[in-house]
Short mmCIF file of C-alpha atoms in Angstrom, two decimals:
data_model
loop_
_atom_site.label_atom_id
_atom_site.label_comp_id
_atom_site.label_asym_id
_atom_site.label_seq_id
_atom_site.Cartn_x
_atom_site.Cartn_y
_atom_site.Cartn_z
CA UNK A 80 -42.37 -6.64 -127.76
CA UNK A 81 -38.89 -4.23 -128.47
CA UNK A 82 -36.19 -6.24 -126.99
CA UNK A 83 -32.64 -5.01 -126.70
CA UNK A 84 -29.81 -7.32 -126.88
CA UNK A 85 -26.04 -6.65 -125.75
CA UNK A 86 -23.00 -8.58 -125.52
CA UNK A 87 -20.50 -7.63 -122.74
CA UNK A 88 -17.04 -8.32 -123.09
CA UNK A 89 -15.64 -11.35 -121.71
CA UNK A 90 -19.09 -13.17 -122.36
CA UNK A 91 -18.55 -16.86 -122.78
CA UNK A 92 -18.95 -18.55 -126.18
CA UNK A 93 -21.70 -20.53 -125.24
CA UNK A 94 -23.17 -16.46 -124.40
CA UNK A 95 -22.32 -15.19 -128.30
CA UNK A 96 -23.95 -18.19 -129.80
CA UNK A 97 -26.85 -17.94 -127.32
CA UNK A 98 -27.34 -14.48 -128.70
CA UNK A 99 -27.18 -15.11 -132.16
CA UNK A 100 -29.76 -17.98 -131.92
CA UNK A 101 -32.22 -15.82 -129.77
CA UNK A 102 -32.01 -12.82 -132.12
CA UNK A 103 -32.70 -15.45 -135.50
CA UNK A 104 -35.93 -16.74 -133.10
CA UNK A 105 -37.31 -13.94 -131.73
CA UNK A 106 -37.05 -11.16 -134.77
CA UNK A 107 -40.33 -13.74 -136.44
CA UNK A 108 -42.37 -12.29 -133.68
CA UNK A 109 -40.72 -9.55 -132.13
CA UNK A 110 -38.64 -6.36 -133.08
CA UNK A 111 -35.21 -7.28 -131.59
CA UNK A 112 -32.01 -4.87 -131.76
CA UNK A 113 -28.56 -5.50 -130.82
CA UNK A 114 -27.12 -2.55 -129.12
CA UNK A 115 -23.25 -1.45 -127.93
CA UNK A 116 -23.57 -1.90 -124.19
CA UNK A 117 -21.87 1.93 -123.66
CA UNK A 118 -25.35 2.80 -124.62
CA UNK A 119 -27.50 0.85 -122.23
CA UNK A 120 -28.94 3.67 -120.25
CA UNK A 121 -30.24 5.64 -123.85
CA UNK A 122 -31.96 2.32 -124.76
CA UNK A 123 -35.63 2.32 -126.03
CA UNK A 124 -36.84 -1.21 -125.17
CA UNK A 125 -39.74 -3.64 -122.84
CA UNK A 126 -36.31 -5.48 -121.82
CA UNK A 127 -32.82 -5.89 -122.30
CA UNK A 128 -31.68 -9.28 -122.68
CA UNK A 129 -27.63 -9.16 -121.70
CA UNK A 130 -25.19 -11.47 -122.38
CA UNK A 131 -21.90 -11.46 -120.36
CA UNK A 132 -19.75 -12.91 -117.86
CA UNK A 133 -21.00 -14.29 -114.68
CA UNK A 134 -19.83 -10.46 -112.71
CA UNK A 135 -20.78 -7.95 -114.99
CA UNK A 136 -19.24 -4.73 -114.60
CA UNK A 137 -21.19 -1.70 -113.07
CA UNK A 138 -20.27 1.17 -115.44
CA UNK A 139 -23.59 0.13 -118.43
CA UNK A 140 -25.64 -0.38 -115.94
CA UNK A 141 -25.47 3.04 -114.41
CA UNK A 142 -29.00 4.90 -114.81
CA UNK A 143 -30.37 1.85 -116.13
CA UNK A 144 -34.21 1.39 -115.67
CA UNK A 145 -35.29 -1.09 -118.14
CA UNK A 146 -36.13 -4.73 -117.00
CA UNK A 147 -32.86 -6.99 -117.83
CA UNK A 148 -32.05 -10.24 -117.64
CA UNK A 149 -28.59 -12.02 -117.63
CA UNK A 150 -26.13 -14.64 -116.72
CA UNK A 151 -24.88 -13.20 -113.93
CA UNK A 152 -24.89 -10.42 -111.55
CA UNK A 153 -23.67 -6.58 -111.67
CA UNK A 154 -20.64 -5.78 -109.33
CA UNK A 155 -21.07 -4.05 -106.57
CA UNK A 156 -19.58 0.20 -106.91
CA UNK A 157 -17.31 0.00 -103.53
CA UNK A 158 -18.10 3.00 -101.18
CA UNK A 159 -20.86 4.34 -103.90
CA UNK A 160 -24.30 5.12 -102.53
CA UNK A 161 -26.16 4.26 -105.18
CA UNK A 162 -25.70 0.66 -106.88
CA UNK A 163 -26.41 -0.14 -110.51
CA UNK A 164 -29.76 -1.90 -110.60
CA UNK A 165 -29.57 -6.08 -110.51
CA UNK A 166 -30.83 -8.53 -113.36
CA UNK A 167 -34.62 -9.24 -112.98
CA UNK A 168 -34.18 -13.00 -113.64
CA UNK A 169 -31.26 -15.08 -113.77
CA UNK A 170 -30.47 -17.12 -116.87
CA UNK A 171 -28.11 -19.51 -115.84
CA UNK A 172 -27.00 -22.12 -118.83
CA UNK A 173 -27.80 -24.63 -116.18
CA UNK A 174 -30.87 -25.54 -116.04
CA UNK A 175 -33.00 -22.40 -115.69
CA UNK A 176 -32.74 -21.88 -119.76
CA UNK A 177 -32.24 -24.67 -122.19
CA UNK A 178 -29.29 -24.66 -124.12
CA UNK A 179 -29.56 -24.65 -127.82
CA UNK A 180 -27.55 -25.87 -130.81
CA UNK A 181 -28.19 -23.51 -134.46
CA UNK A 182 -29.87 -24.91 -137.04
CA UNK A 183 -27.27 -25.44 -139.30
CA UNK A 184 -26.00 -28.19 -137.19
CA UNK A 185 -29.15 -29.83 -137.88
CA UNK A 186 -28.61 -30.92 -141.07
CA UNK A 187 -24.74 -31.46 -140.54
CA UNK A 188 -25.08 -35.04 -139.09
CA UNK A 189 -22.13 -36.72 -140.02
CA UNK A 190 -22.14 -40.87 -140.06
CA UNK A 191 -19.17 -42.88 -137.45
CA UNK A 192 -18.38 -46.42 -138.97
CA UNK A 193 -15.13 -48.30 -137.93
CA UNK A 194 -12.33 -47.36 -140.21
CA UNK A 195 -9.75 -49.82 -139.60
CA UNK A 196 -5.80 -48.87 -140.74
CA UNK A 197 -6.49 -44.89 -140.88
CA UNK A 198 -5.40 -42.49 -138.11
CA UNK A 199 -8.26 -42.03 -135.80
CA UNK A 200 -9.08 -38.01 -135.12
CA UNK A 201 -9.92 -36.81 -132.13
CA UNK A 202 -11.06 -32.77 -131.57
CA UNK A 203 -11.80 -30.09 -129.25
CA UNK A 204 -11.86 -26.50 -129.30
CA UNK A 205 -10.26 -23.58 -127.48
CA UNK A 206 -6.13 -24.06 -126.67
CA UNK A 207 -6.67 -20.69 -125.30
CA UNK A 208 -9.43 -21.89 -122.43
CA UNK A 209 -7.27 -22.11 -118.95
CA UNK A 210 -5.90 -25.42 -118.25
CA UNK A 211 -7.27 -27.48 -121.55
CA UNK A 212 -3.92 -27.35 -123.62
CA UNK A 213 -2.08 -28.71 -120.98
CA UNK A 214 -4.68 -31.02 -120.17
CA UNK A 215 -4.41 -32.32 -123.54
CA UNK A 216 -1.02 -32.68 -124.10
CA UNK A 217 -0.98 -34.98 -121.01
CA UNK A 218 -3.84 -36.80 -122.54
CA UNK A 219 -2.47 -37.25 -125.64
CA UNK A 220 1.29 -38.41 -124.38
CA UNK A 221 -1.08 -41.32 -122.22
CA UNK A 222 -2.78 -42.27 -125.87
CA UNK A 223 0.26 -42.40 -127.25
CA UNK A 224 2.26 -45.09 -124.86
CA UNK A 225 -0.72 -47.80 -126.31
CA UNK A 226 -1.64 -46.65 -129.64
CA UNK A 227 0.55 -44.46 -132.59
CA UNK A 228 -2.45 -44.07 -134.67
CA UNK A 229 -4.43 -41.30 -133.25
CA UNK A 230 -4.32 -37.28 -133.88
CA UNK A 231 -5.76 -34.47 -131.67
CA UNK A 232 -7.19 -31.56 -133.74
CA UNK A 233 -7.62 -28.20 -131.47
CA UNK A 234 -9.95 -25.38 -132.84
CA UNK A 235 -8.94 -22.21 -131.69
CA UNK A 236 -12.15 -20.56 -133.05
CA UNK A 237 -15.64 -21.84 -132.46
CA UNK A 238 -16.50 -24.91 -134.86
CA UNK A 239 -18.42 -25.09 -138.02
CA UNK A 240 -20.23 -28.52 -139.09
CA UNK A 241 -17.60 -28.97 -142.01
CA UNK A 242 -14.89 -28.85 -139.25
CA UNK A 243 -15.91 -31.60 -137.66
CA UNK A 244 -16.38 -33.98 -141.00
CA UNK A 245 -13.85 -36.42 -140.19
CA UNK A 246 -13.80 -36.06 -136.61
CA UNK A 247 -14.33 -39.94 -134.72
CA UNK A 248 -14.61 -38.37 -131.18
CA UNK A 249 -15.08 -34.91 -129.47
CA UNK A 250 -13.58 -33.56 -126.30
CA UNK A 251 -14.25 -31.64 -124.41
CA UNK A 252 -11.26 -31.52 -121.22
CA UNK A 253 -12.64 -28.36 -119.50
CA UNK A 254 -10.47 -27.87 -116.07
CA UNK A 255 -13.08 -25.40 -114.54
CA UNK A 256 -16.80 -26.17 -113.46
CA UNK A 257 -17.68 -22.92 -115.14
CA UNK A 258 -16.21 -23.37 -118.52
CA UNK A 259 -19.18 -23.55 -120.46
CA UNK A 260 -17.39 -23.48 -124.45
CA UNK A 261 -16.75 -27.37 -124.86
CA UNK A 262 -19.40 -27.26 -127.69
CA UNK A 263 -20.57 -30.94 -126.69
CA UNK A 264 -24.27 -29.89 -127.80
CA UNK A 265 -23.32 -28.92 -131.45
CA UNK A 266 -21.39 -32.71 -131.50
CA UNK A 267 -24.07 -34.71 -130.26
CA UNK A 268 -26.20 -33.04 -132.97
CA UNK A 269 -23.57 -33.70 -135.69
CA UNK A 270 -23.33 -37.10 -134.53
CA UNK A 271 -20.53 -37.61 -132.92
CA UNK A 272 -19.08 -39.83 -129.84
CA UNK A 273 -18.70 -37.44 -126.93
CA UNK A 274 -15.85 -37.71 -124.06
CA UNK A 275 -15.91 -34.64 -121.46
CA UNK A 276 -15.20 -33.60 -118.29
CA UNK A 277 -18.09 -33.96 -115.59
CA UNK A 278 -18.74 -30.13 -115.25
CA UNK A 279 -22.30 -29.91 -114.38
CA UNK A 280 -23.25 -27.99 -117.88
CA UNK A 281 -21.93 -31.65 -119.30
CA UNK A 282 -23.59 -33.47 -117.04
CA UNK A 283 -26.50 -31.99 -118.22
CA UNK A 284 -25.90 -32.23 -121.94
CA UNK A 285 -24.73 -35.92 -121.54
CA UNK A 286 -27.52 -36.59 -119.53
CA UNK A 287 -25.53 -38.32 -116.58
CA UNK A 288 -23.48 -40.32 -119.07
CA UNK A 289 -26.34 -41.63 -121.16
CA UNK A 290 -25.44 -39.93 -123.86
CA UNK A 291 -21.52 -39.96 -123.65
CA UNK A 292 -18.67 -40.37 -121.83
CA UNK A 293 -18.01 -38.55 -119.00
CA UNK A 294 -14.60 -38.23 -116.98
CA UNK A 295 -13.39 -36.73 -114.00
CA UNK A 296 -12.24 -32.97 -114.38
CA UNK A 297 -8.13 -32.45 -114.72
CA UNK A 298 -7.93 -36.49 -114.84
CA UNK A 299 -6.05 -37.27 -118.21
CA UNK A 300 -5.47 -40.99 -117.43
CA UNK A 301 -9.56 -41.75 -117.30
CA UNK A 302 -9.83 -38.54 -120.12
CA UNK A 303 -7.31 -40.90 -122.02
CA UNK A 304 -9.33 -44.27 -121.16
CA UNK A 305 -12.76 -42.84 -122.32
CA UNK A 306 -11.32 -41.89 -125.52
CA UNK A 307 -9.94 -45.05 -126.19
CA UNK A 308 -13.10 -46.82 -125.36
CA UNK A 309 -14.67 -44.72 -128.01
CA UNK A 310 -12.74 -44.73 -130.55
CA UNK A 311 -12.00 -49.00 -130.18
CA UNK A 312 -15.02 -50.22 -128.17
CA UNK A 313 -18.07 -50.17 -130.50
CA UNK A 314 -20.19 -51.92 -127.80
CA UNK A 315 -19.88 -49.41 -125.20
CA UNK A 316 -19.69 -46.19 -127.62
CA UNK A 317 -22.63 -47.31 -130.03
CA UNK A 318 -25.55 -47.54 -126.86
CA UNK A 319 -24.06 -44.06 -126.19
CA UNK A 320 -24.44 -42.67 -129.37
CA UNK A 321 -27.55 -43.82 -130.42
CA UNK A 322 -28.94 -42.27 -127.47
CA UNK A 323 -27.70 -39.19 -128.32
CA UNK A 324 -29.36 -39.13 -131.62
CA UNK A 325 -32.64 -39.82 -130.06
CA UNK A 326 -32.59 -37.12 -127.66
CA UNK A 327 -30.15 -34.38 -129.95
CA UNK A 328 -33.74 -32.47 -130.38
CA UNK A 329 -33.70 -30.84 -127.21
CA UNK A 330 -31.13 -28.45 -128.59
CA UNK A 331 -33.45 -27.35 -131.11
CA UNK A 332 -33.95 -23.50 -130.79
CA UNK A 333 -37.57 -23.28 -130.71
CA UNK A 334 -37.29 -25.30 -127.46
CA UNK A 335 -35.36 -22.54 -125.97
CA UNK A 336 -37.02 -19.88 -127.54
CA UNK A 337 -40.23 -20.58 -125.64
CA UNK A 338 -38.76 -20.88 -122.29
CA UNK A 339 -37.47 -17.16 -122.90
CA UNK A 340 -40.30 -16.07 -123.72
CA UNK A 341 -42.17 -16.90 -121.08
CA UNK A 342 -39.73 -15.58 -119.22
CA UNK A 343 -39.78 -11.92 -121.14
CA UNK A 344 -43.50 -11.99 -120.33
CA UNK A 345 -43.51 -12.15 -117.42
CA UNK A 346 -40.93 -9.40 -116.44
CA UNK A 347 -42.89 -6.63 -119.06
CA UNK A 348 -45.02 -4.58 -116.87
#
C-alpha cells in the first residue's frame, strides 16, 4: 500500500504527533510519503491520510481523486459549481481512532513519592492555547491564598519526557471542548498525577475520572482544589495513579496502528 501523508496548516498538536507516530508504524509494512499539501492533486498514492484542522480549506483539494481520510471536513467553495471532494472516513480523536502516545514516552516513566519541604511543581503546556494562560493565572493566585510552596511551569512547545522529570502534577486547563493539545496521554504514560478539564477527549483519556482528576472547564476554584488534592492527598491521588499505570498501554502505537489500518483497507478499491 503507497500512502500519502500531509499536514495542513493550523492542524492541532495532537494532529502533528499523530502523523509522526503513523508514518514510524506504517513505513515497516507500507511505503509511506509525506507530501506539501499544494501538491495534493499531482499525488501518486492508494490514499491520502490528511492531517488538519477540523474545516479544511478547499484550495488542495481541488481535482483531488484519491481516497482521503481526515479530521474534519473540506469547506464548502461559495457560489462554485463544483465542490472539492469530502474525506472518505472521518477520524475523529474521539473515539473513532485511538489516540496514541510515542514510544519514547514508554520508557520515560518517572517515579512520584512525597517530598516534604521542597516546592511542589506543577506543569502544562501551551500559554499560547486560547483561554489557558488566563485560566492559570487565576488558578495559581487561588493556590497561592493556602499554600506558598507551589510553582506552575508552562511549556510553550510540545513536551519531551526529560521536561517533565520533576514535574508532581500535570494540567491540563483547556477552556474549549475542542482543544485537543493538553498532552494528558504522554503524562499518564510518564507517570504522572493528572488534573484536567472535562473536555470529552479527557474524559476519554481519564477514563471518566478513573484515572485522574477531572474538573469543570473555565472553573479555576475546583481546577485549584484538584490540584491540591494531588499534590497533598496521597489517598485520593495514589488509587488514581495506579490506575493509570495499569491501563497507560492503550496509548501504545501498535494499538492505533491497527485500527488505521483497517480502516485504509477498507477505503482501497
Amino acid at each position: 500500500m503507497r500512502i500519502a501523508q500531509t499536514i495542513i496548516e493550523g492542524a492541532s498538536e495532537l494532529e502533528r504527533k499523530s502523523q509522526r507516530i503513523d508514518f514510524v508504524g506504517l513505513s515497516d509494512s507500507h511505503e509511506v510519503v509525506l507530501v506539501p499539501s499544494a501538491s495534493l492533486a499531482g499525488v501518486s498514492a492508494d490514499l491520502i491520510h490528511v492531517y488538519g484542522p477540523e474545516l479544511l480549506p478547499a484550495a488542495p483539494f481541488i481535482g483531488l481523486t484519491i481516497p482521503f481520510v481526515a479530521s474534519g471536513r473540506v469547506a464548502r467553495r461559495r457560489l462554485a459549481i463544483r465542490q472539492p471532494p469530502q474525506p472518505r472516513a472521518l477520524v475523529s480523536p474521539i473515539d473513532s481512532l485511538p489516540e496514541a502516545v510515542e514510544e519514547l514516552w514508554f520508557s520515560a516513566a518517572d517515579s512520584n513519592g512525597d517530598r516534604p519541604g521542597e516546592v511542589r511543581r506543577v506543569a502544562s503546556f501551551g500559554p499560547h492555547r486560547a483561554g489557558v494562560k488566563n485560566q492559570i493565572e487565576q488558578t495559581l493566585a487561588r493556590l497561592h491564598r493556602f499554600r506558598d510552596d507551589i510553582e506552575w511551569l508552562t511549556l510553550d512547545r510540545a513536551p519531551a519526557p526529560e521536561d517533565l522529570i520533576g514535574v508532581d502534577v500535570w494540567v491540563d486547563p483547556a477552556t474549549s471542548v475542542n482543544d485537543y493539545d493538553g498532552f494528558v496521554a504522554e503524562a499518564i504514560v510518564a507517570g504522572k498525577p493528572v488534573v484536567a478539564a472535562r473536555t470529552p477527549i479527557n474524559t476519554q483519556r481519564l477514563e471518566k475520572g478513573r484515572t485522574g482528576f477531572l474538573v469543570p472547564v473555565r472553573d479555576p476554584n475546583e481546577l485549584a482544589h484538584a490540584i491540591l488534592s494531588a499534590l497533598f492527598k496521597p489517598e485520593v491521588a495514589r488509587p488514581k495513579i495506579e490506575a493509570a499505570r495499569q491501563t497507560a498501554g492503550k496509548f501504545r502505537p501498535r494499538q492505533r496502528l491497527r485500527v488505521l489500518e483497517r480502516l485504509y483497507q477498507t477505503l482501497i478499491p
